[in-house]
Rosetta silent file (secondary structure, phi, psi, omega in degrees, C-alpha in Angstrom):
SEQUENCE: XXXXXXXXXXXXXXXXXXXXXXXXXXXXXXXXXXXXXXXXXXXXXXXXXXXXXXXXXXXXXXXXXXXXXXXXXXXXXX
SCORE:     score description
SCORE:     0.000 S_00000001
   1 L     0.000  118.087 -170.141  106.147   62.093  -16.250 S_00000001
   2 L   -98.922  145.964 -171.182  106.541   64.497  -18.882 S_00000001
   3 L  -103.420  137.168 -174.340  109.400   63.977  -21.716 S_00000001
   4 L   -81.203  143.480 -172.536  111.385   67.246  -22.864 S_00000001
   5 L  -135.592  133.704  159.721  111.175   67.564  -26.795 S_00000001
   6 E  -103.669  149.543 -179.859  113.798   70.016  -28.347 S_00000001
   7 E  -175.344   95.723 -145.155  112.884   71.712  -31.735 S_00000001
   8 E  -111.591  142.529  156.389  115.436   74.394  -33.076 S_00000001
   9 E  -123.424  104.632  174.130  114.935   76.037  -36.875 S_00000001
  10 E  -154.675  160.194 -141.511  117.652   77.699  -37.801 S_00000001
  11 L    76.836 -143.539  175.854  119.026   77.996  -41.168 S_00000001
  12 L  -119.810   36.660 -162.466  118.535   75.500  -43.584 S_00000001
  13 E  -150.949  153.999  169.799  118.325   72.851  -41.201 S_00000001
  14 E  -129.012  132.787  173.519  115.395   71.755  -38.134 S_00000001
  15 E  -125.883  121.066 -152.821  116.854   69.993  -34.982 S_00000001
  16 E  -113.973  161.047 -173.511  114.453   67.699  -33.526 S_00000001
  17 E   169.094  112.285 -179.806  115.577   65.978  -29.934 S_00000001
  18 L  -137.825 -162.959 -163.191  113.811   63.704  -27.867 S_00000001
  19 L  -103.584   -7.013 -178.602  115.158   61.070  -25.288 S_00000001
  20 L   -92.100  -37.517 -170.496  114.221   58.113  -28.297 S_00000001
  21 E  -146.395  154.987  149.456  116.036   59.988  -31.427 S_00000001
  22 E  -110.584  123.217   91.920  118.039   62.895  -32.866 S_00000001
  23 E   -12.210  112.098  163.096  116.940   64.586  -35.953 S_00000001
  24 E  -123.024   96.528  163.988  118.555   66.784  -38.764 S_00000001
  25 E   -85.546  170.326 -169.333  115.834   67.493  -41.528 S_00000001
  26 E  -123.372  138.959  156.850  116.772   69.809  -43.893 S_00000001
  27 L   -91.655  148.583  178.012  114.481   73.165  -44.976 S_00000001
  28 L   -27.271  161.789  140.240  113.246   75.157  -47.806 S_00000001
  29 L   -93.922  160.587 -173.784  115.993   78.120  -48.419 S_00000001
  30 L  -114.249   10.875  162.361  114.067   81.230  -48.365 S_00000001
  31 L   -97.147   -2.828 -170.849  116.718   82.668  -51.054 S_00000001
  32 L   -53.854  126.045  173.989  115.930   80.023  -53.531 S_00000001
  33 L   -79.992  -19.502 -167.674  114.768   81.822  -57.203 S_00000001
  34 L   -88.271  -54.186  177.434  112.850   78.535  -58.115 S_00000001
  35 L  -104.124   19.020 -170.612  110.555   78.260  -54.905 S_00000001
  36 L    50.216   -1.245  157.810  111.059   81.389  -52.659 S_00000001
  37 L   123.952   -9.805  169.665  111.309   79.461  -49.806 S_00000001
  38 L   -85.457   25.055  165.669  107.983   77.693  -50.041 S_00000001
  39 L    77.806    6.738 -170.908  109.620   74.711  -50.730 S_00000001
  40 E   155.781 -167.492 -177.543  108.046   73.635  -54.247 S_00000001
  41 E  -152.271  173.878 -164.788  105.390   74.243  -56.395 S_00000001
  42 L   -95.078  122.126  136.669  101.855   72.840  -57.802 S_00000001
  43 L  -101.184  178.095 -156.476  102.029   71.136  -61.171 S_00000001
  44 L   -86.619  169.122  159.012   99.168   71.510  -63.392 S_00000001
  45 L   130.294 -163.951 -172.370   96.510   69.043  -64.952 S_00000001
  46 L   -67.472  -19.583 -171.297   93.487   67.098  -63.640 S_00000001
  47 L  -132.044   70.786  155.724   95.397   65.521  -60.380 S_00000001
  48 L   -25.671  147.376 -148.249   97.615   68.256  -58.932 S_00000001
  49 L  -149.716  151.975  170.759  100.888   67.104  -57.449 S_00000001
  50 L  -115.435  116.265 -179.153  103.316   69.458  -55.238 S_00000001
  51 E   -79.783  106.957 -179.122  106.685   68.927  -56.923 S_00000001
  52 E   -56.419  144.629 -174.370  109.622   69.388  -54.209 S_00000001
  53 L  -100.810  150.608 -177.135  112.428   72.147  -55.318 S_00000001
  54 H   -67.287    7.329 -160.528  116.111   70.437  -55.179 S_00000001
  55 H   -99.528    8.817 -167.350  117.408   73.509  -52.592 S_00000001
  56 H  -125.699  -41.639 -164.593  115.816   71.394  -49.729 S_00000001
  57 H   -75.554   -6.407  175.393  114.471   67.872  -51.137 S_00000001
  58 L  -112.789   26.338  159.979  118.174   66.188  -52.266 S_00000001
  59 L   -87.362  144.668 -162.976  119.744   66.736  -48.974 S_00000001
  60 L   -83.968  158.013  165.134  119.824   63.587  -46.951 S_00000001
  61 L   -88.435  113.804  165.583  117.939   63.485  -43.357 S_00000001
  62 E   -89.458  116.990  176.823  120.097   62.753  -40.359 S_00000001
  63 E  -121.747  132.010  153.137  118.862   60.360  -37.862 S_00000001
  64 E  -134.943  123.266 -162.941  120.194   58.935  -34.554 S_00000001
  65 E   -69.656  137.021 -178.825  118.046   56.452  -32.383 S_00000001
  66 L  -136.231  -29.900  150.425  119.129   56.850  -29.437 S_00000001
  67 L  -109.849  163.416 -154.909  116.820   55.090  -26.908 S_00000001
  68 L  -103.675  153.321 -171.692  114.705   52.384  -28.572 S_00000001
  69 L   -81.796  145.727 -148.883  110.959   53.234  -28.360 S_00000001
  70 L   -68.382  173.460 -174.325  108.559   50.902  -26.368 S_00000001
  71 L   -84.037  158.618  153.387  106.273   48.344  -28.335 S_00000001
  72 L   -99.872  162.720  169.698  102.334   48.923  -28.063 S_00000001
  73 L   -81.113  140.938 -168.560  100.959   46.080  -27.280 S_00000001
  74 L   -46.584  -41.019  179.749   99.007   44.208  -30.184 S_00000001
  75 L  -143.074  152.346  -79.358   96.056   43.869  -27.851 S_00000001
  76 L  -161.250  153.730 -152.382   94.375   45.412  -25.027 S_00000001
  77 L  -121.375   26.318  179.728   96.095   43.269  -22.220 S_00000001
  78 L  -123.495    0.000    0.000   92.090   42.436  -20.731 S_00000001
């Protein structure tokens, strides 16, 4: 039995939909002057890091559970 997954991009927002949750993530803008829409940038040194740009990363994530998802079991039930 296969489960229908919704997954819309439009804007500055992704809408995720499955029969366990709803989902509002928020996306890069692709007008942004600080990342152009790739969403951040590389800083420099010996351990490169990708620093998230503010037009996507201080927007909150919307979630609502909406059926609860089944356990796995711990152990193999043989």
């Amino acid at each position: 039995m296969g489960a229908a997954v919704l997954t819309l991009k439009a804007g500055r927002w992704r809408l995720y939909a499955d029969r366990h949750r709803i989902e509002l993530t928020p996306r890069p803008r692709r007008s942004c002057p600080d990342c152009r829409g790739a969403g951040g940038w590389w800083t420099g040194g010996p351990f490169p890091e990708m620093e998230a740009c503010g037009c996507w990363s201080d927007r909150r994530e919307l979630r609502i559970r909406l059926l609860p998802v089944p356990a796995w079991p711990d152990e193999p039930p043989f």
